[in-house]
Tab-separated table of C-alpha atoms and ligand atoms in Angstrom:
chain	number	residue	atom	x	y	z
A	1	UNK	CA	0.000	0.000	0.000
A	2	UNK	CA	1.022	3.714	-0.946
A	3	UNK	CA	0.319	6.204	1.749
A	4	UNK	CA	-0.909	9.400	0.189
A	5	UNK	CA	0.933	11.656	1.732
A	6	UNK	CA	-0.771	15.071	1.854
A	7	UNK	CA	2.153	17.115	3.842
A	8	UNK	CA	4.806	16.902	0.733
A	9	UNK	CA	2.013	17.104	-2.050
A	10	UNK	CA	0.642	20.465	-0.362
A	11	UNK	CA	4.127	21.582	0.184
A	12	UNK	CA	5.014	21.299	-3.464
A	13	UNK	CA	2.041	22.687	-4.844
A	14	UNK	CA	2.739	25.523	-2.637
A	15	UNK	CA	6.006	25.949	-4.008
A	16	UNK	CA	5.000	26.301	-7.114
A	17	UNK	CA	2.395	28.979	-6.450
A	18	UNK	CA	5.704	30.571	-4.879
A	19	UNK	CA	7.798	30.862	-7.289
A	20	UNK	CA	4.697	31.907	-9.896
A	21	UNK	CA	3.952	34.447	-7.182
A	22	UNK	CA	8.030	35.752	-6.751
A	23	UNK	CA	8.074	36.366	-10.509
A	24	UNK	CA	4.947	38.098	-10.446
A	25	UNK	CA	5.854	39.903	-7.827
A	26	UNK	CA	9.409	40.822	-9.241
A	27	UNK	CA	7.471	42.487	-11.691
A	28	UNK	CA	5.813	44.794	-9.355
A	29	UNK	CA	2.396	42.864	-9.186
A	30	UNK	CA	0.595	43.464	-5.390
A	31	UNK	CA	0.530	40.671	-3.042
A	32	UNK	CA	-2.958	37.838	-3.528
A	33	UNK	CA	-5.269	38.798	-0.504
A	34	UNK	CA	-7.603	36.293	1.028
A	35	UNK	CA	-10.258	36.916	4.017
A	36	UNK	CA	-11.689	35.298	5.848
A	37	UNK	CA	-15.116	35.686	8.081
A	38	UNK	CA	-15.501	33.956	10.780
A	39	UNK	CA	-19.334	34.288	12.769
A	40	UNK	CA	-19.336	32.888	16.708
A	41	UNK	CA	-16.421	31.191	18.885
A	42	UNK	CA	-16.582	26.934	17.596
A	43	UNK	CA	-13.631	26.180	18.473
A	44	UNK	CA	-13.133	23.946	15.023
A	45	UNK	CA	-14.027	26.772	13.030
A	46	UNK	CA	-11.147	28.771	14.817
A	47	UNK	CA	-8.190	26.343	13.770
A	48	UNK	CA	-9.302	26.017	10.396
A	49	UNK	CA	-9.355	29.905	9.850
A	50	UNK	CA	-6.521	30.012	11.937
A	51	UNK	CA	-4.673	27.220	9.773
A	52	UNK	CA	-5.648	29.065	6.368
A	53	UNK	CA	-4.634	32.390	7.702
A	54	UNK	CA	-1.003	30.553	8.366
A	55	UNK	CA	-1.038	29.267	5.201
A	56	UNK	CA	-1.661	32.058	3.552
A	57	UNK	CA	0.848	34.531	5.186
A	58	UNK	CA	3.764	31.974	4.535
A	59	UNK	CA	3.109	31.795	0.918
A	60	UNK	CA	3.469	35.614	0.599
A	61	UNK	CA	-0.393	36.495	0.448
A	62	UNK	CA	-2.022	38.871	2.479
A	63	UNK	CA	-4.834	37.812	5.147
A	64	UNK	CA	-7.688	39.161	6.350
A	65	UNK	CA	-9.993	37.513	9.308
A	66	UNK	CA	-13.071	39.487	10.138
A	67	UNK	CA	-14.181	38.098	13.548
A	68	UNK	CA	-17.531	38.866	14.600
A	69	UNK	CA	-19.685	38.275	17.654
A	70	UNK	CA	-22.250	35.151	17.274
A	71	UNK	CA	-25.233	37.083	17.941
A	72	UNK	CA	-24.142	39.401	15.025
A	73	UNK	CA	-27.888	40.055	12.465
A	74	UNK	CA	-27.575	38.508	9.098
A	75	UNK	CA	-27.988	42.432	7.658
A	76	UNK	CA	-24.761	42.970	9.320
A	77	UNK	CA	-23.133	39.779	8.090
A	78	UNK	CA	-24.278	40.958	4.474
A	79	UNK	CA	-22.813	44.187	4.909
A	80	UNK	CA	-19.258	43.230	5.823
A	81	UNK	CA	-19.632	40.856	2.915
A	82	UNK	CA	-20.359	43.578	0.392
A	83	UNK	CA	-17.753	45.652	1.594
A	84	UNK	CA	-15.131	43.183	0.753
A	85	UNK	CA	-16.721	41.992	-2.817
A	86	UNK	CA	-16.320	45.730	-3.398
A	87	UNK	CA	-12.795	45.900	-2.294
A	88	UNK	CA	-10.359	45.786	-5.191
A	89	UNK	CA	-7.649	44.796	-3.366
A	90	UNK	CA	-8.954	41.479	-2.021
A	91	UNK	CA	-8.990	38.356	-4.180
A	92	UNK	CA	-10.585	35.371	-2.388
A	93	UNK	CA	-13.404	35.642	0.290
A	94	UNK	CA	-14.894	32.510	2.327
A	95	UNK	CA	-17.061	32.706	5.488
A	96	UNK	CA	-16.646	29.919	7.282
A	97	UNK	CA	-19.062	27.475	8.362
A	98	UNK	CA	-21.414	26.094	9.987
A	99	UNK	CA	-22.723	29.420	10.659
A	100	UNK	CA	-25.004	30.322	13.927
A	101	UNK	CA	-28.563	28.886	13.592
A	102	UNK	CA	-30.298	32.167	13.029
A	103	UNK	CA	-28.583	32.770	9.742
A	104	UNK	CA	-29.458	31.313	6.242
A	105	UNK	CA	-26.157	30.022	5.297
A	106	UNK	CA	-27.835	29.362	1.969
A	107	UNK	CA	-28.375	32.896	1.475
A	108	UNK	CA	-24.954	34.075	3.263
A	109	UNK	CA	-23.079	32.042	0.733
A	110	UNK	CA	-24.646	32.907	-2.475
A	111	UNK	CA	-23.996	37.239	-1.533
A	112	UNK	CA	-19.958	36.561	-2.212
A	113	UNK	CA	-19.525	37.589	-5.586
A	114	UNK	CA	-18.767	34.454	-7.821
A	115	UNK	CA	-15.505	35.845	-8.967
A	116	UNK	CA	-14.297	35.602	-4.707
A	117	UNK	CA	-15.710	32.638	-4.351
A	118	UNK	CA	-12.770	30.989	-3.547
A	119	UNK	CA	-14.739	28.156	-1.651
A	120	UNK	CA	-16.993	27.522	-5.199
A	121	UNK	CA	-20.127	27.645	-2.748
A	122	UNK	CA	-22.199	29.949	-5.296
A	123	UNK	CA	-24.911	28.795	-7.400
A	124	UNK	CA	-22.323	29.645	-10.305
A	125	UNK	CA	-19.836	28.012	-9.685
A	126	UNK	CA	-21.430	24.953	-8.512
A	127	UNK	CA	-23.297	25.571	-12.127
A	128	UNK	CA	-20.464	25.582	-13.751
A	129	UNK	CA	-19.211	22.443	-12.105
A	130	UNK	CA	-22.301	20.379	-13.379
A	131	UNK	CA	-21.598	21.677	-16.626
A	132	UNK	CA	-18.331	21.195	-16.859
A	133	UNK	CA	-17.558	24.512	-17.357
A	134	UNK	CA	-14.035	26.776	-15.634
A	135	UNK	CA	-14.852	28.107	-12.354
A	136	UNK	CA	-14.346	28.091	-8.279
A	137	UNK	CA	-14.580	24.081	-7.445
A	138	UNK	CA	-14.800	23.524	-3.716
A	139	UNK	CA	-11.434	23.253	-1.843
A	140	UNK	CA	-11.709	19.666	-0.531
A	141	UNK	CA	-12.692	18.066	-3.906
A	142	UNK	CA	-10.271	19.985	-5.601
A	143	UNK	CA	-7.399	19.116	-3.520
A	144	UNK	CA	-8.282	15.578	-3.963
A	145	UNK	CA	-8.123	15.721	-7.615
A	146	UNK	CA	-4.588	17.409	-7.095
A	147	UNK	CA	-3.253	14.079	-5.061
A	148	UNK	CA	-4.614	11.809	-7.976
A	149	UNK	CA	-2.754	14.188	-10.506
A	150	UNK	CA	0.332	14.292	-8.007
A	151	UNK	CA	0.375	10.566	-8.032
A	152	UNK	CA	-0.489	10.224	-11.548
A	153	UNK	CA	-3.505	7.673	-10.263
A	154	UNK	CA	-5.136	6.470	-13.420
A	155	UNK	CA	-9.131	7.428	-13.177
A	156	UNK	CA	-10.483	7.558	-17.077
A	157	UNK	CA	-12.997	4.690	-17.353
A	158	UNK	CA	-12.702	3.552	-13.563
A	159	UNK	CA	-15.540	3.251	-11.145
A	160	UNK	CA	-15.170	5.702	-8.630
A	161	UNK	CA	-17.705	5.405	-5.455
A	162	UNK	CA	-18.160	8.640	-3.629
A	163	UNK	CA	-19.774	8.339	0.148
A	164	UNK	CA	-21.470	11.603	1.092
A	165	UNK	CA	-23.324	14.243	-1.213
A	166	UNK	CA	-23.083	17.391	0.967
A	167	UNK	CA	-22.300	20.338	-1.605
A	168	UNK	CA	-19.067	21.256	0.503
A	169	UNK	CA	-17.527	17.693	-0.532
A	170	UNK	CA	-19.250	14.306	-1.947
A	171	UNK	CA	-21.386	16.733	-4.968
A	172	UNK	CA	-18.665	18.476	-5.933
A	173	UNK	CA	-16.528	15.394	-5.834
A	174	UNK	CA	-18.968	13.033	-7.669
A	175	UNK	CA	-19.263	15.668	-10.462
A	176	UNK	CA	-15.373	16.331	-11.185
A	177	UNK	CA	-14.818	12.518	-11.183
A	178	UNK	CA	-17.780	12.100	-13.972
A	179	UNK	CA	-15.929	15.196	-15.894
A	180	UNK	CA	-14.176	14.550	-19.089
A	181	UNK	CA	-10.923	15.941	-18.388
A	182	UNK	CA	-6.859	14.516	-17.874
A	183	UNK	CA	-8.340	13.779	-14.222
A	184	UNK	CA	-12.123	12.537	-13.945
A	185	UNK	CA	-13.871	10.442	-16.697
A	186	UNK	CA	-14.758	8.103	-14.121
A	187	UNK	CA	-18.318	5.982	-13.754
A	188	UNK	CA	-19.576	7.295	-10.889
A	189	UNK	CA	-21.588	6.207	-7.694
A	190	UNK	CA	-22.460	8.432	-5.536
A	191	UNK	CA	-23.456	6.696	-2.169
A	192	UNK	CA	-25.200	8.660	1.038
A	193	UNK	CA	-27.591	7.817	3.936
A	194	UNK	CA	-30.528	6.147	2.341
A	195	UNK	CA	-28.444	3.838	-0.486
A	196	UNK	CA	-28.976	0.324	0.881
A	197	UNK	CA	-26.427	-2.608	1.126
A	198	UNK	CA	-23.913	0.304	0.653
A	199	UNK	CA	-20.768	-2.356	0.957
A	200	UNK	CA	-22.592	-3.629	-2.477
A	201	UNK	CA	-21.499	-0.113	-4.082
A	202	UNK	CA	-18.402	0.052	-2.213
A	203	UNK	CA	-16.188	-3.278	-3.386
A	204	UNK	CA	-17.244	-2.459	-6.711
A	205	UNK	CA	-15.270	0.497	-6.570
A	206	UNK	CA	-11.793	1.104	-8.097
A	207	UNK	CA	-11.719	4.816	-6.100
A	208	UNK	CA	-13.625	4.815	-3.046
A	209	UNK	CA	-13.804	8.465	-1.327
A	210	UNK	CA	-15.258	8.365	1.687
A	211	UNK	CA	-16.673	11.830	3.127
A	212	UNK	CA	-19.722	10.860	5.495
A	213	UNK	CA	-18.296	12.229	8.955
A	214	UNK	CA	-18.675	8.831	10.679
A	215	UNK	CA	-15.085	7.310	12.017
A	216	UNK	CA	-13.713	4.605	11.310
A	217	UNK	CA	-17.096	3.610	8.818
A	218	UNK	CA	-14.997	1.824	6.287
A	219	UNK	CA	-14.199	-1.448	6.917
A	220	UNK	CA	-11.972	-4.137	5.058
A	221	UNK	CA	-14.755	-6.167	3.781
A	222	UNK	CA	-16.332	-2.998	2.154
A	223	UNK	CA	-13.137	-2.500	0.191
A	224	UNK	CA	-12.177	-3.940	-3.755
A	225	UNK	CA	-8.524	-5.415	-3.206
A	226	UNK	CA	-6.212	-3.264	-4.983
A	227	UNK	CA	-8.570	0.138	-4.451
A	228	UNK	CA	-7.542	3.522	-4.131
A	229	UNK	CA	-8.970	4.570	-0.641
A	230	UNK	CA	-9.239	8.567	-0.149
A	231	UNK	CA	-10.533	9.307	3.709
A	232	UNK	CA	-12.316	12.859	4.032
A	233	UNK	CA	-13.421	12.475	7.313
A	234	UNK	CA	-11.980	14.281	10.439
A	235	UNK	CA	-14.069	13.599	13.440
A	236	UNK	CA	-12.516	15.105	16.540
A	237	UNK	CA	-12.719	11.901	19.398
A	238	UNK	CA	-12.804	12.962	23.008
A	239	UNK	CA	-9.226	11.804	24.203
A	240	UNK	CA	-8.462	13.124	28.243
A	241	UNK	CA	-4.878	11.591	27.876
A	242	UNK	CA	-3.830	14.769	25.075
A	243	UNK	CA	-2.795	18.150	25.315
A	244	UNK	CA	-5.600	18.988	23.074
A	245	UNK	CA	-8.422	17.001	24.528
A	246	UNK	CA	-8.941	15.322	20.913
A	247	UNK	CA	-7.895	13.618	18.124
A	248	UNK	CA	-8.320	13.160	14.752
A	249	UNK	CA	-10.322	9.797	13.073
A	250	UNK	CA	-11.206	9.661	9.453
A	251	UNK	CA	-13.838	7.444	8.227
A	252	UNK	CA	-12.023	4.874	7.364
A	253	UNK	CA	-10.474	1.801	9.900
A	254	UNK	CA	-7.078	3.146	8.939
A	255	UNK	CA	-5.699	-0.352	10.421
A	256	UNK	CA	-7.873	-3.051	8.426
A	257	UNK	CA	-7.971	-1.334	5.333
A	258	UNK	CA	-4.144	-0.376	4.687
A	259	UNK	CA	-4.184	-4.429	4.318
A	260	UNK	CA	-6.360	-4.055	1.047
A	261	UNK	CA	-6.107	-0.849	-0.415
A	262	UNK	CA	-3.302	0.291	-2.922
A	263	UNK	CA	-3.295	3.683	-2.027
A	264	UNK	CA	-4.356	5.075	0.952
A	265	UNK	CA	-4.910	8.572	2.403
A	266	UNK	CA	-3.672	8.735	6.732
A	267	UNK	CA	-5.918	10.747	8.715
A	268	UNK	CA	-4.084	13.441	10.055
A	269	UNK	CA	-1.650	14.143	6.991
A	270	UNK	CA	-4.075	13.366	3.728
A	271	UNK	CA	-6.773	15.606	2.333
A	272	UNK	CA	-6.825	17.792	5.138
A	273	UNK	CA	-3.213	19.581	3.731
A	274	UNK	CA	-4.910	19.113	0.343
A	275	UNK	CA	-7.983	21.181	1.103
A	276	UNK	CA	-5.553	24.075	2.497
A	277	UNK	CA	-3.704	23.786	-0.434
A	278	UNK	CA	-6.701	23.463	-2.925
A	279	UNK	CA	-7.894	27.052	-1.577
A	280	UNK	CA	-4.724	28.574	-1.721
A	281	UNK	CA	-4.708	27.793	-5.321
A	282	UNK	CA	-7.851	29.235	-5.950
A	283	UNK	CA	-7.133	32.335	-4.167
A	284	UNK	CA	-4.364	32.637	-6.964
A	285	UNK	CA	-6.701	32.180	-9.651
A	286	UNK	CA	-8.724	35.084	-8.676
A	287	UNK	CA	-5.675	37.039	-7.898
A	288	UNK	CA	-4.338	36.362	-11.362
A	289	UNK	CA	-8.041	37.166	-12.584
A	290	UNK	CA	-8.002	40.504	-10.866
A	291	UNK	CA	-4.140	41.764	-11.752
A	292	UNK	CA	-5.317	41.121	-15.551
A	293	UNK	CA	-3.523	37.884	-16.203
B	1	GUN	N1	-16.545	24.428	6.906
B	1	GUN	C1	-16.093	23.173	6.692
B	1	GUN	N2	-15.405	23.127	5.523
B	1	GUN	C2	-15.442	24.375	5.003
B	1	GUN	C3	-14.909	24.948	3.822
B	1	GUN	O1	-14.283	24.300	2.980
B	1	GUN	N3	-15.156	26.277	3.654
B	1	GUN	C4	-15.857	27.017	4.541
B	1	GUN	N4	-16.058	28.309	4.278
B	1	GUN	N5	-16.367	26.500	5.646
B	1	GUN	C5	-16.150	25.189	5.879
């Protein structure tokens, strides 16, 4: 088995948004800017801005977090919002969720103007998606489809099984594996919480990505010997005996399947870095967009 490792693919796709972004910059281009809004105090929310934020400032980017209060009105929330798609000078803009209860996140994420929409939440760029068309694709597919390419994984004319079909992940993912394209051209099943005998779906696949938030869901017996096996899930488990209270399980039993699987993502250390990675490049492609390029 091949362990996907997400730490050196991120890092080199990094690198070479770098070294686009020092000649660009040589030139006398401004710095990419991505914000970020955050709404209320979840503490997951936090490290994930907090972790793109990082991200961002070591590649050379500007960052932006706009932290508001979680009793802040969805008028106010809209207003911040137009502000920044009205800002020149800032490329990429995601609010993060889940948002507080009394807001429409629906309606939150389809005010950022299509051209930030660096998370491809809008009704355009999903559109664009199920057509097949360029736009913003959702980080966490995205930076899956980057670890295929990075280990030149064949996909045209394979069955690919996706678990999950929330728009952030298992939508996005099912449609850009179906895409004709140098990655994607896959037959695709898309599996999710009313498919019955789901292990059926699951050994038939050649690419199983798993995205359902359940840990350790994914069993050997549910696996094709010889599959690619890409984990999405990252369920924090109560642990007293850490630091941090917590640790990290994907969906998949990390431990039984490694035995069956070709290629296999870990869980910290796979798509997570990919998803970071994923936006950062998108944030470039609006920059570019923006600067004229
Ligand atoms: N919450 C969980 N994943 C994401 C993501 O990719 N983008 C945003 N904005 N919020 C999230």
């Amino acid at each position: 088995m091949v362990l996907l490792d997400g730490k050196t693919t991120a890092e080199k796709i990094k690198d070479s948004i770098k070294l686009e972004l020092n000649g660009l910059i040589a030139k006398g281009h401004r710095k990419p800017h991505l914000a970020a809004i955050l709404v209320g105090e979840d503490g997951a929310s936090r490290t994930y801005v907090d972790s793109k934020e990082r991200n961002s400032l070591a590649l050379g980017y500007d960052s932006t977090i706009l932290r508001l209060p979680v009793n802040t009105s969805e008028v106010d929330l809209l207003a911040e919002i137009n502000k920044i798609n009205d800002n020149p000078l800032i490329d990429g803009l995601i609010v993060q969720s889940p948002l507080p209860a009394h807001m429409n996140e629906t309606l939150i994420t389809q005010a950022i103007s299509p051209l930030k929409d660096v998370d491809g939440f809008h009704y355009i760029n999903m559109g664009k998606l199920a057509r097949g068309d360029k736009g913003f694709v959702s980080a966490t597919p995205l930076g899956i489809m980057m670890m295929l390419e990075a280990y030149n994984i064949p996909t045209s004319g394979k069955h690919c099984v996706v678990i999950g079909r929330s728009n952030i992940v298992g939508r996005p993912m099912s449609l850009l594996m179906s895409n004709s394209g140098p990655y994607g051209n896959c037959t695709v099943t898309l599996c999710h919480s009313k498919t019955v005998h789901i292990e059926h779906h699951t050994r038939q696949a050649d690419i199983l990505i798993v995205a359902l938030g359940k840990p350790g869901f994914v069993k050997a017996n549910m696996v094709k010997p010889g599959a690619v096996v890409i984990d999405v899930g990252i369920t924090r488990v109560d642990d007293a005996s850490r630091k941090s209270g917590f640790y990290l399980k994907g969906d998949v039993d990390f431990e039984e399947v490694k035995e069956v699987a070709s290629y296999l993502t870990p869980v910290p250390g796979g798509v997570g870095l990919m998803t970071i990675a994923a936006l950062l490049s998108n944030t470039f492609t609006a920059y570019k967009n923006n600067i004229g390029l």
